[in-house]
Rosetta silent file (secondary structure, phi, psi, omega in degrees, C-alpha in Angstrom):
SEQUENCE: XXXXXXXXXXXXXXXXXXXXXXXXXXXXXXXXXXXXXXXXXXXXXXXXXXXXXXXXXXXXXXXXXXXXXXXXXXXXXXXXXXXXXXXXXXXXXXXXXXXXXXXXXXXXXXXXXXXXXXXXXXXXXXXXXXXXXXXXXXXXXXXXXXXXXXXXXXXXXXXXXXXXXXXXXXXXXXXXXXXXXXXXXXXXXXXXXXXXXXXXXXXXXXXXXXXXXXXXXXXXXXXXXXXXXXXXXXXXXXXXXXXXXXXXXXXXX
SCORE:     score description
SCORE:     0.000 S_00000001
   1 L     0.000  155.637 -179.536    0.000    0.000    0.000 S_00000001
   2 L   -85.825 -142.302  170.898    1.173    3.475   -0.488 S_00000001
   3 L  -111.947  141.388  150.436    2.121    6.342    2.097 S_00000001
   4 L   -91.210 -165.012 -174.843   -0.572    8.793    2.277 S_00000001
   5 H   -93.512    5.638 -177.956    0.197   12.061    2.509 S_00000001
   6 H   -73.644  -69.002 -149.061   -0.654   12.558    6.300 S_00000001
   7 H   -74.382    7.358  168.283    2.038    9.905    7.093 S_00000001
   8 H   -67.821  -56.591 -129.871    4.735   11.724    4.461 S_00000001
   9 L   -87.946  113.499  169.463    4.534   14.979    7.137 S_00000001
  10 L   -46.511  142.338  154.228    7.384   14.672    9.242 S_00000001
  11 L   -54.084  140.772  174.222    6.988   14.973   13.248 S_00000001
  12 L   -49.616  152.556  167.914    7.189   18.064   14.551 S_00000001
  13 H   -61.782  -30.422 -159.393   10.423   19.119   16.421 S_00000001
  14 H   -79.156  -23.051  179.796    8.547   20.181   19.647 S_00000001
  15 H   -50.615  -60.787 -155.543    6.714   16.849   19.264 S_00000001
  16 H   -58.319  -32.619  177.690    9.683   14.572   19.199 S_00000001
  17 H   -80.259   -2.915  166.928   10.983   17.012   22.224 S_00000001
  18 H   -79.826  -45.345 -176.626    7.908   15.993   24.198 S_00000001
  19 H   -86.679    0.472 -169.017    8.716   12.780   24.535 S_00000001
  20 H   -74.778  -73.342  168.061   12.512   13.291   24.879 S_00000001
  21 H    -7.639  -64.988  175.956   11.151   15.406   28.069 S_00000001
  22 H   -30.749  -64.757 -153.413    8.640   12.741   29.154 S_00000001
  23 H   -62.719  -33.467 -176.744   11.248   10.216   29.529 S_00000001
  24 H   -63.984  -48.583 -162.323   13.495   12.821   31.524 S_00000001
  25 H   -61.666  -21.215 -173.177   10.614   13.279   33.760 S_00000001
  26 H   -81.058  -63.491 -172.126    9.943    9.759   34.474 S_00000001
  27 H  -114.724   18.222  160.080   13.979    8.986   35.544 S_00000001
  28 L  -143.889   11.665 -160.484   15.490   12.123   36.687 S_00000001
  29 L  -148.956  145.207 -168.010   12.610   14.457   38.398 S_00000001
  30 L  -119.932  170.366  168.420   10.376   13.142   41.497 S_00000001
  31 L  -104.985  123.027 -175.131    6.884   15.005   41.904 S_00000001
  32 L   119.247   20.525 -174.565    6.313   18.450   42.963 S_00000001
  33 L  -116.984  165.650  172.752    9.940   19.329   42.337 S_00000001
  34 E  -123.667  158.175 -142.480   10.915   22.139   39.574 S_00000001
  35 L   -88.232  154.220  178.991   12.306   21.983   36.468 S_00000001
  36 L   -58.958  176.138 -169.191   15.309   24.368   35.696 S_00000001
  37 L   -84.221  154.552 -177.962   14.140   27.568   33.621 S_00000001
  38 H   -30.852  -58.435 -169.174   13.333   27.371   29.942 S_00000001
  39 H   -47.003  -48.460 -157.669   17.098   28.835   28.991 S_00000001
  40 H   -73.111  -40.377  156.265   18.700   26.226   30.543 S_00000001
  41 H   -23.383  -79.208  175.724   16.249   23.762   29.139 S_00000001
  42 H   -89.356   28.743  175.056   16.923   24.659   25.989 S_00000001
  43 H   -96.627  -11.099  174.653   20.444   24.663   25.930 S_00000001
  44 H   -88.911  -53.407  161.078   20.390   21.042   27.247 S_00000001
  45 L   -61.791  -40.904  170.184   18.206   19.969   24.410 S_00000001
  46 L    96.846   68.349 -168.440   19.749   22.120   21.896 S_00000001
  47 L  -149.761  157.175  147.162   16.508   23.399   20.466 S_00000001
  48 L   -48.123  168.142 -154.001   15.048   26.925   20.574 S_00000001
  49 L   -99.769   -9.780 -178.819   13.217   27.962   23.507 S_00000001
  50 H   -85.931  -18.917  169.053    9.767   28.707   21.299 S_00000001
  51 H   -79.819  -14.762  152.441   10.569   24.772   20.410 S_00000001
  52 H   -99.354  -30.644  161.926   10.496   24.221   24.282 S_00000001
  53 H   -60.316  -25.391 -176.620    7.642   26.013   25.137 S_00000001
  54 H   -89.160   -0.667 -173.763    5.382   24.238   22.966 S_00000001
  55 H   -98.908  -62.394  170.008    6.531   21.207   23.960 S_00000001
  56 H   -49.416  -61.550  151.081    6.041   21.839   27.633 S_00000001
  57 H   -63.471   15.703  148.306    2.809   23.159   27.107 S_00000001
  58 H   -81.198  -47.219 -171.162    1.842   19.894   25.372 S_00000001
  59 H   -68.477  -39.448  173.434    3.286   18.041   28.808 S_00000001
  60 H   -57.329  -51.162  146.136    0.805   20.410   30.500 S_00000001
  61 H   -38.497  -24.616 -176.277   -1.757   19.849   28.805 S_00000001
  62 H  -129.120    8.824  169.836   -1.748   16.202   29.445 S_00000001
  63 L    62.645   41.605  171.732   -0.928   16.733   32.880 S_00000001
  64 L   -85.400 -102.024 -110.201    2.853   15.731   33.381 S_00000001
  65 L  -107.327  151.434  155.203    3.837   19.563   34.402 S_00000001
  66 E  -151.532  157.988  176.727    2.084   22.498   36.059 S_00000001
  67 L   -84.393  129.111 -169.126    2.675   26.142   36.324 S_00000001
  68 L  -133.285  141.944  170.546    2.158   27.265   39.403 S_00000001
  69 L   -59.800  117.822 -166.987    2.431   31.164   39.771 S_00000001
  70 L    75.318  -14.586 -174.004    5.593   32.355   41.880 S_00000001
  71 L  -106.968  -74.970  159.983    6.705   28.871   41.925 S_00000001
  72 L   135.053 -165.246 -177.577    7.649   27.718   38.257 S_00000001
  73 L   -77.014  121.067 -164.804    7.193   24.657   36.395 S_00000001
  74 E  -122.521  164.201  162.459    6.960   21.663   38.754 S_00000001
  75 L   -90.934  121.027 -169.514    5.831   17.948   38.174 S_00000001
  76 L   -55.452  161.298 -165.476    2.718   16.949   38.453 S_00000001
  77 L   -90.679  179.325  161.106    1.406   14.536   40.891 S_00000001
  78 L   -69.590  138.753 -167.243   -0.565   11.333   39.362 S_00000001
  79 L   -44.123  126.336 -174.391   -3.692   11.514   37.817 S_00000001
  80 E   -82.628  111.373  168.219   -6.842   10.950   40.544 S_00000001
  81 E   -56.662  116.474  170.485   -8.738    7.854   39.634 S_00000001
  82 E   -85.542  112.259  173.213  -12.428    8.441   38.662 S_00000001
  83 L   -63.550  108.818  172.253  -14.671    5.375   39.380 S_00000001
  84 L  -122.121  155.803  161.809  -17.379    4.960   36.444 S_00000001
  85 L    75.194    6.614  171.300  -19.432    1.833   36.154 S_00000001
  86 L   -86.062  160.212 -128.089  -18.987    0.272   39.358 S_00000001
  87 L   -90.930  -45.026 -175.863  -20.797   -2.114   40.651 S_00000001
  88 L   -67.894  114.449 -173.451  -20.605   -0.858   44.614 S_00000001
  89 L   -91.714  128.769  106.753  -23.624    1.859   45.079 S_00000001
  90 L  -171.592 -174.215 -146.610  -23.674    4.536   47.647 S_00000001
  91 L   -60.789  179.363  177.558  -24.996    7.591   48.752 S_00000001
  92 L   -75.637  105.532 -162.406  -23.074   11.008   48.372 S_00000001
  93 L    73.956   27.534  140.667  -21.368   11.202   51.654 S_00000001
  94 L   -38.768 -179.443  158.453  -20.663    8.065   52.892 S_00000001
  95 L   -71.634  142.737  162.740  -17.890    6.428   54.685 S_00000001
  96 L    81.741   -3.041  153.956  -15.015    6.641   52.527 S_00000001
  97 L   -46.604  111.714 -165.482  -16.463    9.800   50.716 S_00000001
  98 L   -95.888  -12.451  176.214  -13.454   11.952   48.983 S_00000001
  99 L   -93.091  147.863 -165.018  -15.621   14.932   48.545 S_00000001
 100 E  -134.148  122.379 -170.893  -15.548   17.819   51.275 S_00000001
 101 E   -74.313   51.004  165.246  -19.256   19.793   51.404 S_00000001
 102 E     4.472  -58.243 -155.257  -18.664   23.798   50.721 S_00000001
 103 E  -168.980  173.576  175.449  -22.097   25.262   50.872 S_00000001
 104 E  -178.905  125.725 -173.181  -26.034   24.063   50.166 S_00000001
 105 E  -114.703  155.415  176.668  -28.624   26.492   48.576 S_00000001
 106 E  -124.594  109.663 -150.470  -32.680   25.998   48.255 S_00000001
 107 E  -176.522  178.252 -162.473  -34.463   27.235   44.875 S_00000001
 108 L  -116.181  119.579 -170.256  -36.313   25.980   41.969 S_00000001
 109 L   -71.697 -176.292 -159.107  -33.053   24.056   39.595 S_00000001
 110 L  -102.363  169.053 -158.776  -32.330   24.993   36.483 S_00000001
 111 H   -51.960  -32.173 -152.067  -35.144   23.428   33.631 S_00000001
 112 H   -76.422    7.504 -179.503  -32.591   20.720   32.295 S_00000001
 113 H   -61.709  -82.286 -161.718  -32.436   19.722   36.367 S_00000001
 114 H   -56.549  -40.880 -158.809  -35.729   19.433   36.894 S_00000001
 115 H   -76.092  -62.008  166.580  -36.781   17.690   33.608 S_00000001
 116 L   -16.661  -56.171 -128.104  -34.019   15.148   35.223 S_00000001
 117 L  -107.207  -19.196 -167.418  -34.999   15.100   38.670 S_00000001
 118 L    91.240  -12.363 -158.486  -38.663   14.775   37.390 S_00000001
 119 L   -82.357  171.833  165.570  -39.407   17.667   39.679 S_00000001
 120 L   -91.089  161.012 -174.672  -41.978   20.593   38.989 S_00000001
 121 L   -44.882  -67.741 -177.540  -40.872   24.041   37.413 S_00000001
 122 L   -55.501  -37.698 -178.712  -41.596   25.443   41.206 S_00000001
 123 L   -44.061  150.606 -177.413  -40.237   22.295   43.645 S_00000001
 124 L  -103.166  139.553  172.731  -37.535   23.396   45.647 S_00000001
 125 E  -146.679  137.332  175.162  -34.535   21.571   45.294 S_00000001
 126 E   -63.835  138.277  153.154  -30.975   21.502   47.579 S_00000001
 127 E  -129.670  139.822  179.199  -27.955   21.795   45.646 S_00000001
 128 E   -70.663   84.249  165.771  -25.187   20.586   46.987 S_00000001
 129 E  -108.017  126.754  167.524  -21.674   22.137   46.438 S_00000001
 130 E  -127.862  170.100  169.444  -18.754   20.157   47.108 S_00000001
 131 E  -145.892  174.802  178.293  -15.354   19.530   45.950 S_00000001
 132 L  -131.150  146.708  171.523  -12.326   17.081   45.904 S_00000001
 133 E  -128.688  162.639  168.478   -8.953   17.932   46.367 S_00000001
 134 E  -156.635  154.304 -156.911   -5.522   15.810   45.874 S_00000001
 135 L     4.721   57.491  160.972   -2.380   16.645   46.894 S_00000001
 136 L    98.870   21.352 -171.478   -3.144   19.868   48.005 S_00000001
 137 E  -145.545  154.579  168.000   -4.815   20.850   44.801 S_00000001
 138 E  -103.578  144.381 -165.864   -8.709   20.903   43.782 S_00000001
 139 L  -120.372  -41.779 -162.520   -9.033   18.352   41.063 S_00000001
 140 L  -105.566  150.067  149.161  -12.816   18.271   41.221 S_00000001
 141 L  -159.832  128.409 -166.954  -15.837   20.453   41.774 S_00000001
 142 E  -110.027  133.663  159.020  -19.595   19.023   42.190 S_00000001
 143 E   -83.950  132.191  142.581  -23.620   20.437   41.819 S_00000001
 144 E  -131.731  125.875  172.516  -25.394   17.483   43.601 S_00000001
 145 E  -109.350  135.906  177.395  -29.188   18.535   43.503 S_00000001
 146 E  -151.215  111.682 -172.703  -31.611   16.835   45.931 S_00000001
 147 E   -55.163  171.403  175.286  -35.256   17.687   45.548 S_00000001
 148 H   -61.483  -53.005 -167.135  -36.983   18.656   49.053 S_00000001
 149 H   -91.956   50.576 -174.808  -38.879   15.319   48.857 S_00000001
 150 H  -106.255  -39.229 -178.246  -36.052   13.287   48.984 S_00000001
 151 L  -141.287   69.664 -157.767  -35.457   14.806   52.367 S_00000001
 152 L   -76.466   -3.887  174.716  -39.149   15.958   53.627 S_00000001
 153 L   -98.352   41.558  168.517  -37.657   15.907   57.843 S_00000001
 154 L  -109.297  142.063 -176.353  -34.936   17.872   57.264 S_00000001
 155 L   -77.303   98.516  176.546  -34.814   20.710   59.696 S_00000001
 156 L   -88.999   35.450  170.312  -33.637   24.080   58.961 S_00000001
 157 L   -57.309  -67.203 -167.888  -33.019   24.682   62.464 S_00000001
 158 L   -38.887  -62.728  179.415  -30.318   22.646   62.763 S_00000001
 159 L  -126.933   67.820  172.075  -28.055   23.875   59.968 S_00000001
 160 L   -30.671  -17.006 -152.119  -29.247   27.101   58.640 S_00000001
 161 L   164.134  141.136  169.333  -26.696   27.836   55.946 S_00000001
 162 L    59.343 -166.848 -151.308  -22.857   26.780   54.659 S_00000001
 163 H   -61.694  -24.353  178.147  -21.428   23.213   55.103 S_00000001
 164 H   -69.666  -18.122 -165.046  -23.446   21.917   58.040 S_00000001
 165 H   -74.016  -47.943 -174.390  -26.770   22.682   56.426 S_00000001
 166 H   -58.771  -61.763  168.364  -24.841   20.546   53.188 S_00000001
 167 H   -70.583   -2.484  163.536  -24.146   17.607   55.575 S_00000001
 168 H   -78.053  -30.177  171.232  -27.212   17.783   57.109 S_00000001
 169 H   -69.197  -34.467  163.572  -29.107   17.610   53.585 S_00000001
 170 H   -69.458  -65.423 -175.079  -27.030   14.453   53.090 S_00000001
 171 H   -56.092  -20.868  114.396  -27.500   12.841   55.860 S_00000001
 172 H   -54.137  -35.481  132.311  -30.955   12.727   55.537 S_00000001
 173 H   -43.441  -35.598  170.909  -30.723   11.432   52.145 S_00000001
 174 L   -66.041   -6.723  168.610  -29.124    8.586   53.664 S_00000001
 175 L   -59.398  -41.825 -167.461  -32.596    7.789   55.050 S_00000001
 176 L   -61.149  166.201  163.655  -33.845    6.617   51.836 S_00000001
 177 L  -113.925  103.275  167.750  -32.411    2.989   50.460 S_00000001
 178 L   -10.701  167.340  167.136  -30.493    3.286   47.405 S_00000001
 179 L  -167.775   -3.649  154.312  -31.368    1.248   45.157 S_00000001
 180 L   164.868 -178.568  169.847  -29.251    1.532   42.310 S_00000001
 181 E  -159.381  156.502  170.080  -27.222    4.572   40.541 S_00000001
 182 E  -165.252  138.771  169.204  -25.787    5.156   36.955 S_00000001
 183 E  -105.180  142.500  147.710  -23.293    7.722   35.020 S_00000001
 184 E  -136.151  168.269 -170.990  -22.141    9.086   32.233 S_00000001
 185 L  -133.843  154.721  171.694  -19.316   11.338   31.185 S_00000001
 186 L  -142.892  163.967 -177.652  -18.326   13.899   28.551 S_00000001
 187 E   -86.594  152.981 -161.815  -15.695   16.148   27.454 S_00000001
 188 L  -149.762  152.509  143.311  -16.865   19.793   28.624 S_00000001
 189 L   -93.555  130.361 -151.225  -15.144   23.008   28.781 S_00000001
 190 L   -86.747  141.591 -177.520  -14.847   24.617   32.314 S_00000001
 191 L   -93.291  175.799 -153.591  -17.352   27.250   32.838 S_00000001
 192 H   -52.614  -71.064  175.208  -16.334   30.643   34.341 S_00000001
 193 H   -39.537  -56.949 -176.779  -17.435   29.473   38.072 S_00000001
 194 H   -59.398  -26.875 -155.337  -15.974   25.831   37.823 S_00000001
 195 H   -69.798  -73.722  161.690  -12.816   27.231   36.094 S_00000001
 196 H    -7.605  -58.566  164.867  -12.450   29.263   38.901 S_00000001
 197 H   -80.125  -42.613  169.891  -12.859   26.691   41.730 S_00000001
 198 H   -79.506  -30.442  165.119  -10.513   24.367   40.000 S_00000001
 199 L    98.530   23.864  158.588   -7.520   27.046   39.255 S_00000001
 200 L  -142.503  170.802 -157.012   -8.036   26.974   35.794 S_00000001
 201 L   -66.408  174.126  160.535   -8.843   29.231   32.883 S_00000001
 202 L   -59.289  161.241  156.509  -12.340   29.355   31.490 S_00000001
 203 L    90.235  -23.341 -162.587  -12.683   27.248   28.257 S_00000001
 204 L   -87.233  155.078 -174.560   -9.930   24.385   29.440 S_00000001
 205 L   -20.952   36.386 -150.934  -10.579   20.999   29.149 S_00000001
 206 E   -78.314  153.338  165.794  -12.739   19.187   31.849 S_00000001
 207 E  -101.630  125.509 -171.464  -14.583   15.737   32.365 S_00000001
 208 E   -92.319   79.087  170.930  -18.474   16.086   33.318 S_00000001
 209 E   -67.283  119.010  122.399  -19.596   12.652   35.043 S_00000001
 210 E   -86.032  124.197 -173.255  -23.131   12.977   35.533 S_00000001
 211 E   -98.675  111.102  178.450  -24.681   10.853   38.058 S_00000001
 212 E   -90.426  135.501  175.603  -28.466    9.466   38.956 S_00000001
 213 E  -126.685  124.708 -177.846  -28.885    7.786   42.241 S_00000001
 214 E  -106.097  108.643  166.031  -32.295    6.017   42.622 S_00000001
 215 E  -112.677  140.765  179.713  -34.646    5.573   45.122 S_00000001
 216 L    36.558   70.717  165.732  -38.539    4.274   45.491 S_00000001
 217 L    51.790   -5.899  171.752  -38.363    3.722   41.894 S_00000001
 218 E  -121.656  163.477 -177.136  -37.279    7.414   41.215 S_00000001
 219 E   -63.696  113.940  164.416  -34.110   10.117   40.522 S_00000001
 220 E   -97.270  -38.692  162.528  -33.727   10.864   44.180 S_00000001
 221 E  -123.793 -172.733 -178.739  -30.628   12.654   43.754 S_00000001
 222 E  -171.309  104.944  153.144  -28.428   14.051   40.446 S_00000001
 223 E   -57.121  136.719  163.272  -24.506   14.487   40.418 S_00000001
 224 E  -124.507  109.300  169.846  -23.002   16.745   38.075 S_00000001
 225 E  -108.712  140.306 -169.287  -19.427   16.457   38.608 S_00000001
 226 E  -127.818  121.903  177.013  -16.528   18.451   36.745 S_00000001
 227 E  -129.404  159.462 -169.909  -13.474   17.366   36.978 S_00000001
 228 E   -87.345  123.427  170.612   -9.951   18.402   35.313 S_00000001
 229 H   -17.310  -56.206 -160.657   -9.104   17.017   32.340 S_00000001
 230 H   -92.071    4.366  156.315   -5.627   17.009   32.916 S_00000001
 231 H  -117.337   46.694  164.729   -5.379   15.482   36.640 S_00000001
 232 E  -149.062  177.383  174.624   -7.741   12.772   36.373 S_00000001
 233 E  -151.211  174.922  170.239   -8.215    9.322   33.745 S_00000001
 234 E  -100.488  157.670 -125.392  -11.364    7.248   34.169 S_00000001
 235 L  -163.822  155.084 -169.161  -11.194    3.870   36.397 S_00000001
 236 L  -173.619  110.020 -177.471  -13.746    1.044   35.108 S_00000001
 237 L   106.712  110.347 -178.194  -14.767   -1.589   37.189 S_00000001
 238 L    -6.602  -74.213 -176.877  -15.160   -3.056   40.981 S_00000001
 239 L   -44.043  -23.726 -167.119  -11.185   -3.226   40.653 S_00000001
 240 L    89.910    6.087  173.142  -10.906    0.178   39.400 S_00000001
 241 L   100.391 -142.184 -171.207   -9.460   -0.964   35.537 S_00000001
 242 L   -87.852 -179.490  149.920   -6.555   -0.598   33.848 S_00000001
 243 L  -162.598  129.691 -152.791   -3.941    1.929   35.058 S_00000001
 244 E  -143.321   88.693 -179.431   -1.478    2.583   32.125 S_00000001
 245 E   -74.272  119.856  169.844    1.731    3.568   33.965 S_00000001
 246 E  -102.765   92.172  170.370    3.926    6.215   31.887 S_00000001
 247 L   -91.128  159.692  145.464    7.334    4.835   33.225 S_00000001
 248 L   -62.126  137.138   12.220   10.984    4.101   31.254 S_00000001
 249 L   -92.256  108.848  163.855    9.005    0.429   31.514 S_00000001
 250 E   -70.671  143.893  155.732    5.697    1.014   30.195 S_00000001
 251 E  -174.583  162.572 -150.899    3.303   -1.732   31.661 S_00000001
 252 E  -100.565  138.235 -178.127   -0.078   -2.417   32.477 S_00000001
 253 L  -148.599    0.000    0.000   -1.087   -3.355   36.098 S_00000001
């Protein structure tokens, strides 16, 4: 067969200097430590320094390196496993819950909520803000909406307002019995607020899991979770999946 003409087009320089990079990062750099400055970089490669930036913002982008402001370019830590499809159900603030609850508001959701949740234009429904962090970073930020009759005893005595009122809205969800839950995810672009809460620009790359958790035959609750592209992979399975280590050894565990 012949060559077409995509595979005639040579690799790019900055390409070929991404993985020369990679490999450095992998056997000479530990994580969280930072890399010398661009000059010296690219007097060590022998390449122009607009032929190291683009290369470096390709490792960024895929979430070997980050910039951190005042700091410099450091290595990133490993990507935070996201659980989809597994088989072990439960509620949003369990034991062993990785999410930490920020705030919890009461209002009529927005329509593509409610047409979810099943709710009326007018039903009041909790949302739920929470977030996940790893190593010292936010990786994560979550909407979990839970209509009022999901949780028709809950008190606002109790917790009036900010995170107790959010674990108290949970914790009364936990009355109900679960009874099954299922996600799916897409690639999204972070909106002004999430971008924000995560420490990244508007517009950059994110993953949206959105989750239904089902009780007495109905959407009791609805996850929306957004998490960053470039410190997370997806996980598949009781075991959690695959993990695709990028060592000098590549292999599969």
């Amino acid at each position: 067969m012949g060559t077409t003409q995509l595979e005639s087009v040579p690799e790019p320089k900055y390409w070929h200097l991404k993985t020369v990079l990679s490999e450095a990062l992998d056997s000479e750099f530990s994580v969280g430590e930072i890399l010398p400055n661009e000059r010296d970089l690219a007097a060590r490669f022998g390449v122009a320094r607009a032929t190291l930036r683009q290369a470096l913002e390709q490792l960024e982008l895929e979430g070997r390196l980050q910039r951190r402001r005042g700091v410099g370019t450091t290595v990133a830590p490993p990507r935070v496993g996201v659980a989809v499809g597994t088989e072990q159900h439960a509620w949003p603030g369990a034991a062993g819950d990785v999410w930490q609850a920020a705030d919890c508001t009461a209002a009529a959701p927005p329509a593509a909520v409610a047409a979810a949740l099943e709710t009326g234009p007018d039903e009041t429904v909790y949302t739920v803000r929470r977030s996940r962090v790893s190593n010292g970073q936010p990786v994560a930020a979550e909407l979990l909406y839970i209509p009022a009759s999901s949780v028709p005893d809950l008190s606002a005595i109790d917790a009036p307002s900010g995170p107790a009122r959010a674990r108290a809205v949970l914790r009364e969800l936990h009355r109900l019995e679960l009874e099954g839950q299922d996600s799916s995810v897409e690639l999204g672009s972070a909106r002004a607020d999430d971008a924000k809460e995560l420490d990244r620009l508007p517009g950059a790359p994110v993953l949206v899991v959105t989750t239904r958790f089902l009780a007495d035959g109905r959407t009791a609750a609805l996850s929306v979770a957004t998490y960053r592209a470039d410190t997370c992979r997806l996980t598949f399975g009781d075991s959690g999946g695959v993990e695709i280590h990028q060592g000098p050894e590549r292999q599969a565990s």
